[in-house]
XYZ file of C-alpha atoms in Angstrom:
342
model
C 32.770 1.131 -26.941
C 29.561 0.849 -24.795
C 26.893 -1.885 -25.003
C 24.112 0.515 -23.874
C 20.967 -0.064 -26.202
C 19.373 2.415 -28.152
C 16.384 3.558 -29.950
C 17.109 1.288 -33.058
C 17.956 -1.252 -30.914
C 14.681 -0.918 -28.804
C 12.521 -0.487 -32.306
C 14.659 -3.759 -33.560
C 13.635 -6.037 -30.330
C 9.722 -4.279 -30.356
C 10.145 -5.061 -34.425
C 8.600 -1.059 -35.084
C 10.690 1.530 -36.243
C 12.784 3.749 -34.288
C 10.583 6.935 -34.974
C 7.611 4.888 -33.158
C 10.547 4.105 -30.230
C 10.906 7.356 -30.111
C 6.897 9.038 -30.008
C 6.220 5.939 -26.760
C 9.068 7.622 -25.083
C 8.135 11.506 -25.458
C 4.310 10.324 -24.545
C 2.824 10.742 -27.678
C -1.412 9.877 -27.633
C -1.720 8.947 -30.875
C 0.656 5.437 -30.505
C -2.110 2.780 -30.094
C -1.983 0.607 -26.798
C -0.743 -3.034 -28.711
C 2.331 -0.988 -30.050
C 3.005 1.137 -26.941
C 3.120 -2.121 -24.799
C 5.328 -3.979 -26.998
C 8.202 -0.840 -27.313
C 8.016 -0.827 -23.020
C 8.253 -4.762 -22.590
C 10.965 -4.288 -24.941
C 12.655 -0.697 -23.161
C 11.961 -3.391 -19.870
C 14.249 -6.129 -21.253
C 17.057 -4.520 -22.958
C 17.191 -1.893 -19.376
C 17.012 1.242 -21.795
C 16.882 4.277 -20.114
C 16.088 7.633 -22.425
C 17.675 10.410 -21.674
C 15.665 12.298 -19.715
C 17.081 16.015 -20.202
C 16.294 15.019 -23.654
C 13.027 13.844 -23.353
C 12.296 16.799 -20.553
C 13.402 19.143 -23.610
C 10.975 17.509 -25.676
C 8.084 17.521 -23.634
C 8.132 20.606 -21.735
C 7.728 17.875 -18.828
C 10.227 17.791 -15.559
C 10.239 14.192 -16.100
C 9.801 13.289 -12.490
C 6.763 12.390 -10.087
C 6.564 13.307 -6.219
C 5.036 10.534 -3.913
C 4.026 12.113 -0.852
C 4.148 9.588 2.029
C 2.324 11.339 5.060
C 4.199 9.746 7.941
C 7.041 11.322 9.946
C 10.191 10.137 8.487
C 11.398 7.475 10.946
C 8.243 5.768 10.398
C 8.299 5.902 6.425
C 11.752 4.494 6.569
C 11.296 1.683 9.101
C 7.469 0.680 7.413
C 8.108 -2.219 5.687
C 4.595 -2.160 3.536
C 5.397 2.166 2.685
C 8.712 1.095 1.437
C 7.502 -1.506 -1.211
C 4.986 1.098 -2.385
C 7.734 3.233 -2.747
C 9.737 0.444 -4.571
C 7.149 -0.453 -6.686
C 6.741 2.918 -7.561
C 10.438 3.352 -8.658
C 10.455 0.444 -10.560
C 7.402 1.952 -12.989
C 8.861 5.330 -12.684
C 12.444 4.064 -14.092
C 11.793 1.845 -16.989
C 9.452 4.940 -18.315
C 12.649 6.789 -17.275
C 11.025 8.817 -14.889
C 12.963 10.121 -11.207
C 10.818 10.003 -8.094
C 11.134 13.115 -5.428
C 9.663 11.697 -2.145
C 8.341 14.145 0.550
C 7.379 12.707 3.765
C 5.861 14.837 6.879
C 7.637 18.472 7.706
C 6.099 18.860 10.888
C 5.691 15.759 13.083
C 2.082 16.352 14.155
C 0.885 17.549 10.729
C 0.033 14.972 7.915
C -0.969 17.811 5.479
C 2.601 19.380 5.952
C 3.949 16.027 3.759
C 2.482 17.538 0.731
C 2.753 21.308 0.905
C 6.709 21.885 -0.286
C 4.610 21.343 -3.771
C 1.637 23.139 -3.549
C 4.548 26.031 -2.842
C 6.628 25.649 -6.239
C 5.482 22.822 -8.483
C 8.335 20.506 -8.914
C 7.085 17.451 -10.729
C 4.817 16.243 -13.836
C 2.124 14.456 -10.989
C 1.754 12.673 -7.596
C 0.936 9.637 -5.599
C -0.385 10.293 -2.473
C -0.515 8.111 0.245
C -4.313 8.404 1.424
C -3.186 9.380 4.921
C -2.770 12.622 3.726
C -5.345 14.417 5.440
C -8.751 16.383 3.837
C -7.303 19.429 2.895
C -4.359 18.065 0.596
C -6.208 16.938 -1.947
C -8.062 19.585 -3.054
C -5.221 22.223 -2.959
C -3.028 19.136 -4.980
C -5.823 19.102 -7.876
C -6.518 23.323 -7.125
C -2.787 23.119 -8.009
C -3.257 21.501 -11.255
C -1.345 18.364 -10.290
C -2.353 14.928 -11.876
C -2.624 12.755 -8.900
C -3.180 9.431 -8.158
C -4.276 7.904 -4.388
C -2.442 5.193 -2.915
C -5.613 4.181 -0.943
C -9.073 5.025 -0.463
C -10.644 8.666 -1.286
C -14.008 10.499 -1.308
C -11.962 12.938 -4.006
C -13.233 12.162 -7.779
C -9.364 10.828 -7.984
C -8.146 7.605 -9.215
C -6.838 5.448 -6.831
C -5.127 2.194 -6.097
C -5.455 -0.077 -3.009
C -5.228 -3.551 -1.821
C -8.063 -5.702 -1.274
C -8.229 -4.664 2.746
C -12.233 -6.705 3.109
C -11.188 -9.743 1.339
C -7.641 -9.662 3.750
C -9.747 -8.935 6.874
C -12.230 -11.375 5.564
C -9.866 -14.203 4.882
C -7.921 -13.760 8.131
C -11.467 -13.935 10.576
C -12.455 -16.685 7.915
C -9.267 -18.651 9.433
C -9.500 -17.765 12.901
C -13.241 -18.820 12.880
C -12.385 -22.093 11.233
C -9.876 -23.017 14.119
C -12.965 -22.401 17.232
C -11.912 -18.655 17.925
C -14.996 -16.981 19.193
C -14.143 -14.051 21.112
C -11.197 -12.203 18.492
C -9.910 -9.236 19.941
C -8.919 -6.452 17.134
C -6.306 -3.846 17.133
C -7.872 -1.556 14.647
C -5.784 1.539 12.893
C -5.427 5.408 13.352
C -8.447 7.736 12.389
C -6.414 9.207 9.524
C -6.767 5.393 7.760
C -10.397 5.251 8.399
C -11.413 3.988 4.908
C -9.101 1.024 4.506
C -9.893 0.421 8.434
C -13.335 0.124 7.383
C -12.867 -1.949 4.894
C -10.933 -4.210 7.009
C -14.297 -4.358 9.283
C -16.608 -5.022 6.687
C -14.383 -7.614 5.843
C -14.405 -8.846 9.574
C -18.116 -8.673 10.434
C -18.998 -10.254 6.905
C -16.689 -13.103 7.941
C -18.669 -13.437 11.479
C -22.194 -13.158 9.289
C -21.174 -15.962 7.122
C -20.159 -18.008 10.213
C -23.735 -17.291 11.736
C -22.137 -15.038 14.312
C -21.911 -11.570 15.643
C -18.433 -9.666 16.068
C -17.924 -9.083 19.835
C -17.684 -4.980 19.658
C -16.395 -5.175 23.572
C -13.161 -6.310 21.731
C -12.098 -3.130 19.517
C -8.967 -1.443 20.518
C -7.528 0.916 19.123
C -3.844 1.998 18.177
C -2.076 3.906 15.758
C 0.214 0.943 13.590
C 3.555 1.079 16.181
C 4.402 -1.874 17.765
C 4.047 0.442 21.412
C 0.628 0.909 20.965
C -0.445 -2.682 20.142
C 1.684 -3.692 22.913
C -0.850 -1.376 24.554
C -4.723 -2.346 23.240
C -3.100 -6.101 23.848
C -3.233 -5.609 27.547
C -6.021 -3.569 27.498
C -7.675 -6.616 25.348
C -6.300 -9.506 28.018
C -7.446 -7.645 31.204
C -10.896 -8.035 29.989
C -13.241 -10.221 32.015
C -13.930 -12.669 29.505
C -10.666 -12.185 26.567
C -10.101 -13.065 24.223
C -8.814 -16.062 22.626
C -7.011 -14.977 19.033
C -5.874 -10.932 18.499
C -6.281 -9.797 15.043
C -4.016 -6.687 14.647
C -4.673 -4.653 11.878
C -1.362 -4.163 10.919
C 1.963 -6.541 11.786
C 3.747 -4.353 13.710
C 0.806 -3.352 15.939
C 0.917 -7.717 15.912
C 4.075 -7.431 17.096
C 3.707 -5.658 19.878
C 0.670 -7.441 21.027
C 2.532 -10.518 21.324
C 5.399 -9.230 23.003
C 2.928 -8.010 25.989
C 1.549 -11.295 25.827
C 5.030 -13.096 26.126
C 5.619 -10.800 28.716
C 2.341 -11.688 30.695
C 3.211 -15.679 30.604
C 0.989 -16.163 27.938
C 2.027 -18.978 24.978
C 1.239 -18.393 21.560
C -0.177 -19.634 20.132
C -0.788 -22.587 22.717
C -2.771 -19.847 25.364
C -3.365 -16.586 22.413
C -3.407 -16.682 18.644
C -2.047 -13.740 17.254
C -2.553 -12.512 13.068
C -1.729 -9.080 11.732
C -1.740 -7.435 8.334
C 0.991 -6.691 5.896
C 2.999 -9.408 5.754
C 6.324 -7.803 6.553
C 9.382 -8.827 6.105
C 9.948 -9.662 9.697
C 6.146 -11.198 9.927
C 8.607 -15.095 8.493
C 11.088 -14.054 10.910
C 9.531 -13.823 14.613
C 9.305 -16.765 16.517
C 6.440 -17.615 16.696
C 6.182 -16.938 12.576
C 3.295 -14.403 12.328
C -0.095 -15.204 10.010
C -0.706 -12.325 8.030
C -2.168 -10.724 5.060
C -0.025 -10.101 1.783
C -0.803 -6.305 0.365
C 1.118 -6.903 -2.851
C 2.379 -3.779 -1.833
C 5.125 -3.544 -4.838
C 2.608 -4.419 -7.188
C 0.125 -1.897 -5.677
C 3.056 1.202 -5.924
C 3.532 -0.431 -9.824
C 0.109 -0.153 -10.566
C -0.445 3.505 -9.054
C 2.511 5.255 -10.937
C 1.776 3.026 -14.564
C -2.199 4.975 -13.680
C -0.059 8.005 -13.069
C 1.830 8.250 -16.431
C -1.440 7.145 -18.567
C -2.930 10.447 -17.347
C 0.094 12.144 -17.659
C 0.036 10.851 -21.837
C -3.205 11.045 -22.048
C -4.832 7.906 -21.220
C -6.907 7.967 -18.515
C -8.139 4.340 -17.303
C -11.975 3.412 -17.235
C -12.355 2.665 -13.672
C -11.520 5.482 -10.986
C -10.960 2.880 -8.718
C -8.217 0.002 -9.069
C -8.124 -2.853 -6.266
C -4.700 -5.514 -5.938
C -5.437 -9.008 -4.325
C -4.442 -9.745 -1.048
C -2.916 -13.059 0.090
C -3.372 -14.693 3.856
C -0.323 -16.168 4.861
C -0.704 -18.962 7.534
C 2.149 -19.280 10.065
C 2.448 -20.836 13.576
C 1.437 -17.855 15.459
C -2.426 -19.083 15.067
C -3.931 -22.510 16.250
C -7.067 -23.984 18.186
C -7.760 -22.350 21.038
C -7.855 -24.724 24.381
C -11.325 -25.116 24.277
C -11.257 -26.284 20.678
C -9.017 -28.651 20.740
């Protein structure tokens, strides 16, 4: 005999009728928010999985959501932040009986190629699109009729979810300034993520302004979120006549590359140079010394984006177009006062 929960089991847990549970499962927009939340909570507690086939037959939907990551597969499947994003989205989708179809770049140097399979034929009910997909993608997906939520920043009139990049960068910079660093080198990210990078730069400049100092623009280098690009950028920064006493890389991968370059050049971390990153990947705690970084709460970003998309599919659009998930500074041993401040 199976112990698998049924509609009636969920109904008893939620204190509603089994017909109400069926209406929630099938996306009936007339169910009030409070009742719907009680039913969804009971479904999660009981690990109830509606029959995808039955739901699809009743609703005319595929019961699948597409996730577009405009990155080469090797990068997408090794990037801790992206993996957590997808994992969070999948958790939320599974709780509502949806599957997930992931699409990465089909052409290595063409970010927009990640979305084209969805414009060639309709395979999913809606899309979660990572913001670096490129200028042509979002209008094309809208023209194809897909309800779409952007993970990151967008200039399009679409719902978007992103971490508090500005607040996270402000916290890192404020931390470094409080330690006594004045020349802080920055490794910026790639142009396809320009809106997120602009937010991080705003946070950095605001921290300098609040400290009544000007950010030294000569200490800016660019990378592409990979460790080799951080390695190269750190070399260029430290070759300055007056090099920085701290390096703030706009993701952990570039920070790891910078740390390697500094060590190879004979510099002690953090005694000679402090290093901070962004993303708080799993490796940040394991590297020596452990990396000061910003947690973006990537799982929560993915879950919130999926929740908004499912609400759109059920006819309940949120009132706010932009949803911001707070970020958290994690201070570790890679940052310390500079020699001059000790």
